[in-house]
Tab-separated table of C-alpha atoms in Angstrom:
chain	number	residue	atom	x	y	z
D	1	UNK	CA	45.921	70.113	-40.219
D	2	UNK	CA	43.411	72.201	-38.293
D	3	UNK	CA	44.004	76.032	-38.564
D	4	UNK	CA	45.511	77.729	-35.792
D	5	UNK	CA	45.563	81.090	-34.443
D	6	UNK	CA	46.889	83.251	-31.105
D	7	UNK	CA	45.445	86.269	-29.982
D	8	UNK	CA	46.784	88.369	-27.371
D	9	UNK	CA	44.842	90.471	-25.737
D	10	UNK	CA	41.851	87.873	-26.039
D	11	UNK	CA	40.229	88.575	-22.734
D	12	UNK	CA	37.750	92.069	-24.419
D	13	UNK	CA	37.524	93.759	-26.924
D	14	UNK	CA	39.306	93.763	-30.679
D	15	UNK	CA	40.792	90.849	-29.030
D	16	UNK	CA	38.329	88.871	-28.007
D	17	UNK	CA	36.259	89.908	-31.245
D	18	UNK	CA	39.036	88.259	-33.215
D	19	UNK	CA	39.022	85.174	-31.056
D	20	UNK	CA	35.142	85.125	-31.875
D	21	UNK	CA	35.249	85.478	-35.372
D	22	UNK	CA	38.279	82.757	-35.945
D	23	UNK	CA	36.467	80.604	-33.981
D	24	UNK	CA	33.402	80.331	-35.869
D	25	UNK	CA	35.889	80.338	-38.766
D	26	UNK	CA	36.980	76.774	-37.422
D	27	UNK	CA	40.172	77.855	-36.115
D	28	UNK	CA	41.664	76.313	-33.009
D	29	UNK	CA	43.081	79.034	-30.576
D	30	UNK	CA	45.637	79.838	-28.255
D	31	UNK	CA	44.502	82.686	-26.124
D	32	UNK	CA	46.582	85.086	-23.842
D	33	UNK	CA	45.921	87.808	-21.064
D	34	UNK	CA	46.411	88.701	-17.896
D	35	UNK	CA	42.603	88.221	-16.391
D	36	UNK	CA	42.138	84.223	-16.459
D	37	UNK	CA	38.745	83.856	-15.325
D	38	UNK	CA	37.815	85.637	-18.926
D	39	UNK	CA	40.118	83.450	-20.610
D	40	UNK	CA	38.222	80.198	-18.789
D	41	UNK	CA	34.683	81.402	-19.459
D	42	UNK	CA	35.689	82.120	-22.993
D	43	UNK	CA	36.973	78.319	-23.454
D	44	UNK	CA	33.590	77.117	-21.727
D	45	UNK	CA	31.590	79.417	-24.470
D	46	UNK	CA	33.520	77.700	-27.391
D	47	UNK	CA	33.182	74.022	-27.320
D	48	UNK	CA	33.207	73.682	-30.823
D	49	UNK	CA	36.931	73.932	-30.817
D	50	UNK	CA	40.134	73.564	-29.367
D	51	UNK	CA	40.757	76.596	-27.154
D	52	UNK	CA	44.509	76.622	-25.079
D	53	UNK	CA	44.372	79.140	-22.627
D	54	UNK	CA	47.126	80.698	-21.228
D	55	UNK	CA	47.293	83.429	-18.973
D	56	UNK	CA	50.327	85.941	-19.555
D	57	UNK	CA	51.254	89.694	-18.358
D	58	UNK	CA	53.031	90.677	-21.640
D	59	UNK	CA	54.650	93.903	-19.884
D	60	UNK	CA	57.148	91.366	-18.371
D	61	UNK	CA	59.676	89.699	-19.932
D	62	UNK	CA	59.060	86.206	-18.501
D	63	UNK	CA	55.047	86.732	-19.937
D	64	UNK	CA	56.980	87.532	-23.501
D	65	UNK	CA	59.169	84.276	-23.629
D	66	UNK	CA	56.236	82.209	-22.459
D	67	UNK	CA	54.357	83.462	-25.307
D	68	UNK	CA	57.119	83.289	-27.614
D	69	UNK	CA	57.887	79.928	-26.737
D	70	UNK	CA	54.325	78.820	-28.118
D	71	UNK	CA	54.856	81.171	-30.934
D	72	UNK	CA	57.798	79.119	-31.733
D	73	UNK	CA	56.678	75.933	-31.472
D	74	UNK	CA	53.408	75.603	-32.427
D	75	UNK	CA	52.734	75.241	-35.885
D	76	UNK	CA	50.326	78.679	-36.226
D	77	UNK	CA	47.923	80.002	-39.149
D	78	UNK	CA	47.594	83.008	-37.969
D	79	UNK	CA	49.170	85.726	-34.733
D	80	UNK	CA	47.266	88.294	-33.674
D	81	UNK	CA	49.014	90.990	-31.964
D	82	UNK	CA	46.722	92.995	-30.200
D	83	UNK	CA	47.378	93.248	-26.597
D	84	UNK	CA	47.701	96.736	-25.266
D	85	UNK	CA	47.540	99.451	-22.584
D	86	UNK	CA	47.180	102.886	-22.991
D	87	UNK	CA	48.663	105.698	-20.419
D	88	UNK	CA	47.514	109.073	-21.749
D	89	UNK	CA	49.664	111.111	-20.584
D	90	UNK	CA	52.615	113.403	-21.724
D	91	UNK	CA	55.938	112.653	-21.367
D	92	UNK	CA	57.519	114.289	-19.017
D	93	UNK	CA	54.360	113.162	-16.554
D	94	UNK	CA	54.888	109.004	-17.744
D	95	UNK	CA	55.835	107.498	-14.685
D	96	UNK	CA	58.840	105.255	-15.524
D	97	UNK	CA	57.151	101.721	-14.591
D	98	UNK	CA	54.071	103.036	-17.041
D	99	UNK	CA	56.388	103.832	-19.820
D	100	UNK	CA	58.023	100.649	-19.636
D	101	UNK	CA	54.781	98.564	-19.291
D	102	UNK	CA	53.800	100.443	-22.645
D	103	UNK	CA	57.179	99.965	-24.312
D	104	UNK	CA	56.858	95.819	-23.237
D	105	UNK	CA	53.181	95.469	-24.668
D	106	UNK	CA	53.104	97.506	-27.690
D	107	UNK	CA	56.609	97.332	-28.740
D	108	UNK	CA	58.804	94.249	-27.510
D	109	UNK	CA	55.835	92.103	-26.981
D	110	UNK	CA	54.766	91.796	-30.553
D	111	UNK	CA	58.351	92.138	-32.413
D	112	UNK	CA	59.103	88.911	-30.057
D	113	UNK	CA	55.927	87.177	-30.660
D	114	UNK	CA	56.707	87.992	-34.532
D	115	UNK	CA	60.068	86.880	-34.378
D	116	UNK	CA	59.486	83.820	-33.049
D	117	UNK	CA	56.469	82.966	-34.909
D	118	UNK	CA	57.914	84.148	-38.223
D	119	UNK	CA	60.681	81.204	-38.853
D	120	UNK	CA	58.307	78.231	-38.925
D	121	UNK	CA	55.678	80.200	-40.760
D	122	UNK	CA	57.919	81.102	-43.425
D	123	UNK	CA	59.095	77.457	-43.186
D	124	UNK	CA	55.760	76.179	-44.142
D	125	UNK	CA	55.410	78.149	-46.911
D	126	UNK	CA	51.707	80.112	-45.041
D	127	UNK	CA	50.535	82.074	-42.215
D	128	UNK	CA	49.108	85.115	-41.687
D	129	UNK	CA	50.603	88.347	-38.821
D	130	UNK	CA	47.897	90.626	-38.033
D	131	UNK	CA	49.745	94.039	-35.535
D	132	UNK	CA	46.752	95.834	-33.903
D	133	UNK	CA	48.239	99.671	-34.289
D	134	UNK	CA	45.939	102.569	-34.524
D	135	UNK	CA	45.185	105.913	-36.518
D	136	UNK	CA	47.010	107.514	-33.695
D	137	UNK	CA	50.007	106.277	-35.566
D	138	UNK	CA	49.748	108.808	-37.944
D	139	UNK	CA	49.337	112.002	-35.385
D	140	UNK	CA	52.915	112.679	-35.237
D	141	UNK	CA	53.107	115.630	-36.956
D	142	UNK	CA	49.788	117.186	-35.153
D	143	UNK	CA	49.848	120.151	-32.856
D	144	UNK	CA	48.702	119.495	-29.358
D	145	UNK	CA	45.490	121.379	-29.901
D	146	UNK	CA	44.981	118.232	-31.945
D	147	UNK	CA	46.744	115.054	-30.556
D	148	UNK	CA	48.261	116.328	-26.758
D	149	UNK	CA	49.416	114.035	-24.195
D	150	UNK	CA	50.393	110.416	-25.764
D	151	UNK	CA	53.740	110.592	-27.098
D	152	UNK	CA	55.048	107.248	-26.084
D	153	UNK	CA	51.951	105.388	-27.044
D	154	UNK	CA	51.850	107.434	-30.755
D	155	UNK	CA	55.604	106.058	-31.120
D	156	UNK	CA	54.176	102.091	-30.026
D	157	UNK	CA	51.787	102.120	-32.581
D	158	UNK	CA	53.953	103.762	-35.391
D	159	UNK	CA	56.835	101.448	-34.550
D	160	UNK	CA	54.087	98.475	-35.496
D	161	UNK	CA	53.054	99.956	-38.703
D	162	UNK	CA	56.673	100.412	-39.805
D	163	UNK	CA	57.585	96.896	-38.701
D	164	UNK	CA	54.909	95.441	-40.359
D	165	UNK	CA	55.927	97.377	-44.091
D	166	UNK	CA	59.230	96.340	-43.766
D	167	UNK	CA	58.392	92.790	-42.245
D	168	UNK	CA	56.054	92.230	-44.913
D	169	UNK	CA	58.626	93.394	-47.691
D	170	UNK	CA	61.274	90.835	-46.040
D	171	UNK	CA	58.734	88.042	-46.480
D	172	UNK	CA	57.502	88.600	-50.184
D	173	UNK	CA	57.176	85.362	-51.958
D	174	UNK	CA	57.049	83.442	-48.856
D	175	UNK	CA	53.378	83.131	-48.591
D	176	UNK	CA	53.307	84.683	-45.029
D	177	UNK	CA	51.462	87.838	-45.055
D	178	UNK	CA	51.746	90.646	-42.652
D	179	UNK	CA	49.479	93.603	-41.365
D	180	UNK	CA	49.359	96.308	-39.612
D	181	UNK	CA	45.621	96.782	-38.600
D	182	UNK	CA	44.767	100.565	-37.999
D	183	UNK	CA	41.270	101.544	-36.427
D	184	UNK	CA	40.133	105.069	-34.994
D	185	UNK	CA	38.065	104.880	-31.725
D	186	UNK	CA	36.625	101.349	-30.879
D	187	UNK	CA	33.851	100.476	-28.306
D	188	UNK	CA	35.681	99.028	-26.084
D	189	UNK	CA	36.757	98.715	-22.268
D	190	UNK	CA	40.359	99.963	-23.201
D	191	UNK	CA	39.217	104.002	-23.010
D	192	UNK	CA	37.029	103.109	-19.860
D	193	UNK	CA	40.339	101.628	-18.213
D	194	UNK	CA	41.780	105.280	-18.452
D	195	UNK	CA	39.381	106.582	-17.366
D	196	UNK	CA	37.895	108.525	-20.393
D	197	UNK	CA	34.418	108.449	-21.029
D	198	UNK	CA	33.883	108.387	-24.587
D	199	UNK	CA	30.253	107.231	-24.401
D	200	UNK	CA	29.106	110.297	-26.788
D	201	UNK	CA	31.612	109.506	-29.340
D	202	UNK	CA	31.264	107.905	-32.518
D	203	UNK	CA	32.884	104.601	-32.152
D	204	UNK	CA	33.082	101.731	-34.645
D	205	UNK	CA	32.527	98.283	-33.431
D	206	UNK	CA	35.128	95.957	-32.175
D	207	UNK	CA	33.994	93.151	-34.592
D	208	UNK	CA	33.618	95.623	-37.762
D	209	UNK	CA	37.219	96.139	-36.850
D	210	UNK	CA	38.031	92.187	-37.183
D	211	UNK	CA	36.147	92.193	-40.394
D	212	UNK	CA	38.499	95.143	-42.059
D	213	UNK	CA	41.430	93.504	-40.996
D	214	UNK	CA	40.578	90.109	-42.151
D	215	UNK	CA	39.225	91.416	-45.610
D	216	UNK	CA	42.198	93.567	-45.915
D	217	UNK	CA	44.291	90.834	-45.896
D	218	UNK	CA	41.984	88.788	-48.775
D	219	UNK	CA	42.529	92.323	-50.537
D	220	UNK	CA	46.611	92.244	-49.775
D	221	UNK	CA	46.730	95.234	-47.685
D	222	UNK	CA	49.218	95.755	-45.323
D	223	UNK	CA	47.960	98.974	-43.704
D	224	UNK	CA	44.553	98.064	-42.583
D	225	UNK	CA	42.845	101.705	-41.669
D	226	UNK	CA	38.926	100.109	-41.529
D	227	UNK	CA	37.503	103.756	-40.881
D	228	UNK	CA	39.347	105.524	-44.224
D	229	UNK	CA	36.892	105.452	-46.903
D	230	UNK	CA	39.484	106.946	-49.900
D	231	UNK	CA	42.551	104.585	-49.479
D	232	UNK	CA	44.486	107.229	-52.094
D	233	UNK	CA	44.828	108.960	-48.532
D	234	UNK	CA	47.053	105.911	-46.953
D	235	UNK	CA	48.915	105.626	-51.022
D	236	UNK	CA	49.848	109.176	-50.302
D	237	UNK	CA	51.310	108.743	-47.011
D	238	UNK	CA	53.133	106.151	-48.442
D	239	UNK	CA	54.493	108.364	-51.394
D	240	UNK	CA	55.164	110.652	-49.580
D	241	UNK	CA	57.944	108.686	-46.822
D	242	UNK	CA	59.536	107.081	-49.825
D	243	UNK	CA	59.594	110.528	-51.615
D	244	UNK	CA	61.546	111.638	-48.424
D	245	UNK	CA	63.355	108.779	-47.846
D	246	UNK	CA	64.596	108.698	-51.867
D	247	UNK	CA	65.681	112.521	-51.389
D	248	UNK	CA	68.689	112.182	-49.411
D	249	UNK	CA	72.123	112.504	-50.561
D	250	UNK	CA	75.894	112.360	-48.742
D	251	UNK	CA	75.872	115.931	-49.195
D	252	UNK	CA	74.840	118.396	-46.386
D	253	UNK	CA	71.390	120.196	-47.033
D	254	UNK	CA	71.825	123.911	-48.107
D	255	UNK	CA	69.607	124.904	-45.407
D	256	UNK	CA	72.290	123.995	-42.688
D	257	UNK	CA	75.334	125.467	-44.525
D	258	UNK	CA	76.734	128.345	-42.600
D	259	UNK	CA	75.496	132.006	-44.347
């Protein structure tokens, strides 16, 4: 049976890298976004395999259950789960409709998409869940000197990276891996599209990005951070929330006991 992957997200960027690079892997693909022409010239650039497109808004719910329908039913290698949309912004200033759009693509969208891929994957005994998160996951506890004005789009990408720990710890022995794939900046459209110029920052390349997240999962990691040279640094975050997490007790802290 011929390997097969979805991407979301497939039409630029980390996306479309990972389209690329499982392509030339010899992976047939089902790819999703919103902009079809992209979708059709990226189909006419592959001929060398089997490319569905299908052309999906993933901030509405009927885009979700079309996707997760095919997630469902389609006997898949691999999901990538990188669709994604930004809005900057604090808040207070997130226009509802923007806060939901985020909420649908970074959150539902790819718990759906997981869920529904999940059950035959773990059926077959393989398959492989790759969530594109972010460092920006781990910004919670900056100061807004630091990290201002993208609350609601910190909590999307955490909510991925805890999903995927606890996904991946439901699914041990199964032979289904999952990821949570972190990068810093990427050279990409996705800044341009909010209208930040990041031109004179560093960025790292959308396809190194597709190469740390593929290697990480030959290597069995399930945080994926492809800019973090000393991995003790992710070990200790990961102490560190089952250090808290193992310190709690049915008794009331002595810090909140009345004086």
């Amino acid at each position: 049976m011929n390997k097969l992957a979805l991407v979301t997200g497939a039409t630029s960027g980390i996306g479309q890298a990972f389209a690329d690079r499982l392509a030339a892997d010899g992976y047939d693909l089902i790819i999703v976004g919103r902009r079809k022409d992209r979708l059709d010239a990226f189909a006419a650039t592959h001929p060398g395999v089997t490319v569905r497109v299908v052309a999906a808004d993933l901030s509405t719910d009927g885009g979700i259950d079309t996707v997760a329908g095919l997630c469902a039913a389609e006997p898949l290698t691999m999901l990538v789960n990188n669709a994604g949309v930004a809005h900057y912004m604090p808040l207070a200033e997130l226009p509802a409709d923007k806060a939901r759009e985020l909420v649908h693509v970074k959150v539902l969208a790819p718990t759906l998409l997981t869920r529904a891929a999940v059950v035959g994957m773990r059926e077959r005994g393989t398959g492989k869940i790759i969530n594109v998160a972010g460092m920006i996951a781990f910004s919670g506890p900056a100061d807004a000197s630091l990290m201002p004005r993208r609350a609601v789009y910190a909590g999307s990408l955490a909510h991925l990276v805890t999903m995927s720990q606890t996904l991946s710890a439901e699914l041990g022995g199964t032979g289904v891996q999952v990821q949570a794939l972190c990068p810093g900046i990427v050279a990409t459209e996705f800044h341009a599209r909010q209208g930040l110029d990041l031109s004179r920052v560093p960025r790292m390349s959308a396809e190194d990005v597709v190469t740390a997240g593929l290697r990480g999962l030959e290597l069995g990691e399930v945080v994926c951070a492809p800019g973090v040279e000393d991995t003790r640094l992710l070990d200790a975050v990961s102490r560190a929330d089952l250090a808290a997490f193992g310190g709690q007790s049915p008794a009331l802290a002595s810090r909140y006991r009345a004086g």
